[in-house]
Short mmCIF file of C-alpha atoms in Angstrom, two decimals:
data_model
loop_
_atom_site.label_atom_id
_atom_site.label_comp_id
_atom_site.label_asym_id
_atom_site.label_seq_id
_atom_site.Cartn_x
_atom_site.Cartn_y
_atom_site.Cartn_z
CA MET A 98 16.03 -7.01 2.30
CA LYS A 99 12.53 -7.25 2.94
CA VAL A 100 10.99 -7.67 6.49
CA THR A 101 7.14 -9.57 6.49
CA LEU A 102 4.67 -8.16 8.48
CA SER A 103 2.55 -10.61 8.73
CA ARG A 104 2.81 -12.61 12.00
CA THR A 105 1.31 -15.69 10.36
CA THR A 106 3.35 -18.51 9.34
CA ASP A 107 0.93 -21.14 7.84
CA VAL A 108 0.59 -20.91 4.56
CA SER A 109 -1.57 -24.31 3.65
CA SER A 110 -4.57 -22.77 3.29
CA PRO A 111 -6.06 -19.59 2.29
CA ARG A 112 -6.70 -17.01 5.18
CA LEU A 113 -6.83 -13.23 5.92
CA ALA A 114 -3.32 -11.17 6.48
CA PHE A 115 -1.52 -8.18 5.54
CA VAL A 116 -0.57 -7.84 1.80
CA ASN A 117 2.97 -6.45 2.33
CA GLU A 118 4.36 -9.11 -0.16
CA ARG A 119 3.42 -9.59 -3.72
CA ILE A 120 2.19 -7.85 -6.88
CA THR A 121 2.17 -10.80 -8.72
CA ASN A 122 1.93 -11.26 -12.80
CA GLY A 123 2.48 -7.61 -12.64
CA GLN A 124 5.24 -5.65 -14.91
CA ASP A 125 8.50 -3.40 -14.54
CA ALA A 126 7.66 0.29 -13.95
CA ALA A 127 9.05 2.66 -16.16
CA PHE A 128 11.59 4.92 -14.68
CA GLY A 129 9.90 7.99 -13.23
CA GLU A 130 6.41 6.71 -13.91
CA PHE A 131 5.25 6.43 -10.18
CA PRO A 132 7.33 9.82 -9.06
CA TYR A 133 4.77 9.78 -5.87
CA ILE A 134 5.86 6.49 -4.31
CA CYS A 135 8.08 6.20 -1.32
CA SER A 136 9.64 2.91 0.09
CA MET A 137 9.41 2.85 3.74
CA GLN A 138 12.51 1.43 4.99
CA TRP A 139 12.85 0.08 8.58
CA VAL A 140 16.62 0.80 9.74
CA LEU A 141 18.26 -1.23 13.01
CA ILE A 142 21.62 -1.47 13.47
CA GLY A 143 22.87 0.41 10.09
CA THR A 144 20.61 -1.83 7.83
CA SER A 145 18.06 -0.93 5.77
CA SER A 146 14.76 -3.24 5.06
CA HIS A 147 12.01 -2.13 3.24
CA ILE A 148 8.89 -2.63 4.71
CA CYS A 149 6.29 -1.14 3.06
CA GLY A 150 4.94 1.72 -0.01
CA SER A 151 3.45 5.05 0.75
CA SER A 152 2.76 7.91 -0.74
CA ILE A 153 3.99 11.48 -0.97
CA ILE A 154 0.78 13.78 0.06
CA ASN A 155 3.24 17.14 0.37
CA ASN A 156 6.90 17.87 0.50
CA ASN A 157 7.11 17.39 4.51
CA TRP A 158 4.13 14.08 4.63
CA ILE A 159 3.71 10.96 3.51
CA LEU A 160 0.56 8.88 3.46
CA THR A 161 0.95 4.63 4.45
CA ALA A 162 -1.41 1.82 6.06
CA ALA A 163 -1.51 2.25 10.09
CA HIS A 164 -0.21 -1.21 10.04
CA CYS A 165 3.09 -0.16 8.42
CA PHE A 166 3.74 1.48 11.68
CA THR A 167 2.55 -0.78 14.35
CA GLU A 168 3.53 -4.14 13.22
CA ILE A 169 7.12 -2.79 13.53
CA PRO A 170 9.10 -3.44 16.68
CA ASN A 171 9.58 -0.30 18.74
CA LEU A 172 13.44 -0.81 17.96
CA GLY A 173 15.41 1.96 15.19
CA SER A 174 14.14 3.70 12.76
CA ILE A 175 11.52 4.35 9.69
CA TRP A 176 12.74 6.00 6.85
CA ALA A 177 10.90 7.02 3.32
CA ALA A 178 12.70 6.83 0.30
CA CYS A 179 11.21 8.67 -2.34
CA GLY A 180 11.88 9.25 -6.08
CA LEU A 181 13.04 5.75 -6.21
CA THR A 182 12.33 3.05 -9.31
CA ASP A 183 14.69 0.36 -8.57
CA LEU A 184 16.06 0.17 -5.05
CA THR A 185 19.47 -0.40 -5.85
CA ILE A 186 20.00 2.91 -8.19
CA THR A 187 19.80 5.39 -6.07
CA THR A 188 21.19 8.55 -7.99
CA THR A 189 17.65 9.97 -7.82
CA GLN A 190 16.72 9.29 -4.05
CA GLN A 191 15.85 11.60 -1.41
CA ARG A 192 15.52 9.88 1.73
CA HIS A 193 14.23 11.19 4.80
CA MET A 194 13.60 9.84 8.88
CA ILE A 195 10.10 9.85 9.69
CA ASP A 196 9.99 11.62 12.77
CA GLU A 197 6.30 12.06 13.59
CA ARG A 198 3.71 9.27 13.12
CA VAL A 199 -0.14 10.01 13.18
CA ILE A 200 -2.00 6.43 13.03
CA HIS A 201 -5.75 6.86 13.03
CA PRO A 202 -7.56 6.87 16.55
CA LEU A 203 -10.05 4.31 15.39
CA TYR A 204 -7.93 1.99 14.10
CA PRO A 205 -7.42 -1.10 16.31
CA GLY A 206 -4.62 -2.99 14.80
CA GLY A 207 -4.34 -6.21 12.77
CA VAL A 208 -6.67 -7.06 9.61
CA ALA A 209 -9.30 -4.31 10.54
CA PRO A 210 -10.72 -0.91 9.55
CA ASN A 211 -8.98 2.45 9.50
CA ASP A 212 -5.79 1.08 8.43
CA ILE A 213 -4.04 4.55 8.25
CA ALA A 214 -1.59 6.92 8.88
CA VAL A 215 0.75 9.61 7.75
CA GLY A 216 4.12 10.16 8.45
CA ARG A 217 6.31 13.51 8.83
CA LEU A 218 9.36 13.63 7.39
CA ALA A 219 12.56 15.19 9.03
CA ALA A 220 13.20 17.23 5.94
CA SER A 221 11.35 18.51 3.54
CA LEU A 222 11.19 16.98 0.04
CA VAL A 223 12.45 18.93 -3.05
CA PHE A 224 9.79 18.40 -5.79
CA ASN A 225 11.65 17.58 -9.15
CA ALA A 226 10.62 15.17 -12.36
CA ASN A 227 11.28 11.91 -10.02
CA VAL A 228 9.96 13.19 -6.53
CA GLN A 229 5.86 14.42 -6.53
CA PRO A 230 3.02 14.36 -4.80
CA ILE A 231 -0.24 13.05 -5.52
CA ASN A 232 -3.70 13.72 -6.12
CA LEU A 233 -5.53 13.25 -3.19
CA PRO A 234 -9.88 12.73 -3.54
CA THR A 235 -12.45 15.19 -2.56
CA GLN A 236 -14.12 13.71 0.94
CA GLY A 237 -16.93 11.13 0.23
CA LEU A 238 -15.65 10.69 -3.61
CA ALA A 239 -16.23 7.02 -4.05
CA PRO A 240 -13.76 5.59 -6.75
CA THR A 241 -15.13 5.07 -10.12
CA ILE A 242 -15.73 1.16 -11.18
CA GLY A 243 -13.00 0.48 -13.54
CA THR A 244 -9.69 0.11 -14.03
CA ALA A 245 -6.84 1.10 -11.38
CA VAL A 246 -2.97 0.86 -11.03
CA LEU A 247 -1.17 -0.60 -7.96
CA ALA A 248 2.40 0.04 -7.71
CA GLY A 249 4.94 -1.38 -5.47
CA TRP A 250 8.22 -3.51 -4.10
CA GLY A 251 6.26 -6.65 -3.78
CA SER A 252 6.95 -10.21 -4.04
CA THR A 253 6.21 -11.45 -7.62
CA SER A 254 5.57 -14.74 -6.95
CA THR A 255 2.81 -16.86 -6.09
CA THR A 256 4.34 -19.23 -3.75
CA ALA A 257 4.74 -19.34 -0.15
CA ILE A 258 8.53 -18.60 -1.37
CA PRO A 259 8.64 -14.83 -2.13
CA SER A 260 10.65 -13.30 -5.04
CA MET A 261 11.45 -9.78 -4.02
CA PRO A 262 12.24 -7.30 -7.11
CA ASN A 263 14.38 -4.42 -6.76
CA ARG A 264 12.35 -2.76 -9.38
CA LEU A 265 9.22 -1.22 -8.97
CA GLN A 266 6.45 -3.72 -9.85
CA ARG A 267 3.10 -2.06 -11.54
CA ALA A 268 -0.33 -3.70 -12.48
CA ASN A 269 -3.95 -3.33 -13.82
CA LYS A 270 -6.20 -3.83 -11.72
CA PRO A 271 -10.35 -3.77 -11.76
CA VAL A 272 -12.24 -1.89 -9.08
CA VAL A 273 -14.94 -4.01 -7.89
CA THR A 274 -18.40 -2.71 -6.25
CA ASP A 275 -18.28 -3.73 -2.49
CA GLN A 276 -20.82 -6.80 -3.57
CA GLN A 277 -18.81 -8.68 -5.85
CA CYS A 278 -16.16 -7.84 -3.39
CA CYS A 279 -18.29 -9.36 -0.29
CA ASP A 280 -18.89 -12.40 -2.80
CA LEU A 281 -16.36 -13.06 -3.73
CA MET A 282 -14.19 -13.24 -0.33
CA ASN A 283 -17.16 -15.25 1.15
CA SER A 284 -16.20 -17.70 -1.75
CA VAL A 285 -12.67 -18.23 -0.83
CA ILE A 286 -13.11 -18.12 3.31
CA ALA A 287 -16.40 -18.19 4.90
CA GLY A 288 -17.50 -14.84 6.68
CA ALA A 289 -14.28 -12.89 5.27
CA CYS A 290 -16.48 -10.06 4.02
CA ASN A 291 -17.13 -9.56 8.08
CA ASN A 292 -13.60 -7.96 7.85
CA LEU A 293 -14.91 -5.02 5.28
CA ALA A 294 -16.14 -1.86 6.60
CA SER A 295 -18.06 1.18 3.90
CA SER A 296 -14.41 3.03 4.45
CA ASN A 297 -12.83 -0.08 1.93
CA VAL A 298 -12.80 -0.54 -1.50
CA CYS A 299 -11.93 -3.72 -3.37
CA ALA A 300 -9.84 -4.23 -6.61
CA GLY A 301 -8.11 -7.01 -8.60
CA GLY A 302 -8.85 -10.83 -8.12
CA GLY A 303 -7.21 -13.67 -9.52
CA PRO A 304 -3.59 -13.80 -10.67
CA ILE A 305 -2.92 -9.91 -10.20
CA SER A 306 -4.65 -9.39 -7.03
CA ALA A 307 -5.25 -11.77 -4.13
CA CYS A 308 -2.09 -10.15 -2.07
CA SER A 309 -0.61 -7.45 -4.59
CA GLY A 310 1.59 -5.14 -3.61
CA ASP A 311 3.62 -3.68 -0.64
CA SER A 312 1.26 -2.42 2.37
CA GLY A 313 0.64 0.94 2.40
CA GLY A 314 1.20 1.35 -1.15
CA PRO A 315 -1.20 3.76 -3.24
CA LEU A 316 -3.71 2.20 -5.70
CA SER A 317 -4.71 4.90 -8.19
CA GLN A 318 -7.19 6.26 -11.04
CA GLN A 319 -7.10 8.81 -13.78
CA VAL A 320 -9.96 10.91 -12.17
CA GLY A 321 -10.49 14.36 -14.49
CA GLY A 322 -7.59 13.39 -16.13
CA THR A 323 -5.33 13.37 -13.16
CA TRP A 324 -3.62 10.23 -11.60
CA THR A 325 -5.83 10.07 -8.00
CA HIS A 326 -4.58 8.36 -5.10
CA ILE A 327 -7.82 6.05 -4.35
CA GLY A 328 -7.06 3.42 -1.85
CA ILE A 329 -4.13 2.28 0.48
CA VAL A 330 -2.96 -1.25 0.25
CA SER A 331 -4.69 -2.76 3.63
CA TRP A 332 -5.41 -6.88 3.72
CA GLY A 333 -6.23 -9.64 1.23
CA VAL A 334 -6.34 -13.57 0.84
CA THR A 335 -3.19 -15.18 1.23
CA PRO A 336 -1.43 -17.35 -0.44
CA CYS A 337 -1.38 -14.34 -3.15
CA GLY A 338 -2.10 -14.42 -7.00
CA THR A 339 -3.68 -17.83 -6.02
CA THR A 340 -7.53 -17.19 -5.49
CA VAL A 341 -10.48 -15.13 -6.58
CA ALA A 342 -10.51 -12.70 -3.96
CA PRO A 343 -9.38 -9.38 -4.53
CA SER A 344 -7.40 -7.13 -2.75
CA VAL A 345 -8.81 -4.51 -0.19
CA TYR A 346 -7.67 -1.03 0.01
CA VAL A 347 -8.37 1.82 2.52
CA GLN A 348 -10.60 3.99 0.71
CA THR A 349 -8.96 7.27 0.43
CA SER A 350 -12.05 9.55 0.10
CA ALA A 351 -13.37 8.47 3.26
CA PHE A 352 -10.64 9.76 4.73
CA ARG A 353 -9.87 13.02 3.11
CA ASN A 354 -10.93 15.31 6.37
CA TRP A 355 -8.63 13.18 8.27
CA ILE A 356 -5.77 13.20 6.82
CA ASP A 357 -6.03 17.56 6.22
CA SER A 358 -6.26 17.96 9.51
CA SER A 359 -3.76 15.17 10.95
CA ILE A 360 -1.07 17.11 8.80
CA ASN A 361 -2.08 21.00 9.15
#
């Protein structure tokens, strides 16, 4: 079961929304290919529901989107299931409750800048081949214009009816300039560019983008030969994968100092 975080129900025309639902036209990830990604799961009355993606930054903390915490009712608990590629195959899983949530103080809620948070795990992860932290970029180091990789358990459908895979999906996506992103956004929804901030980064466009992947999940890119976390899935234009508009991410490098201070 997956929980939709967008509160908008009208799917007849393009709109801005959290992009927790889809990686369209992606492909199955290989087992162990993304050891730094975790499934965030809302547990209520014994039932677990995948709600967001997240990334391991050390053995006690995960990185995600702020709205992955703020849009969930204040009931039950939220857990991080790490070491998974298929949600139904849990032999390599390490699953811990998130017992502390730190949301960026300037995040106002909704589709907005500063959509970033960290969560502390109730018990430490044990690193192995399936569970590893991802490298974080230096503060202020902008992503390279080029190919990045998105991973998540998002819907593979481009229609209003989701098709939720248990298998982790991956897709290569081009990082685009701020101006390209702004122009493409405005071509779909007039004024959409007004929602972009300098602390965002855009990637994709067309059938593998507009609303790709799980909210909170990682966009990664090789930096100096090391896979590095460059963006957190935040929002985009829906219906997913049906417009030219890119997906919008929180630019990780804009918040490296905040991340470090929050987890220390």
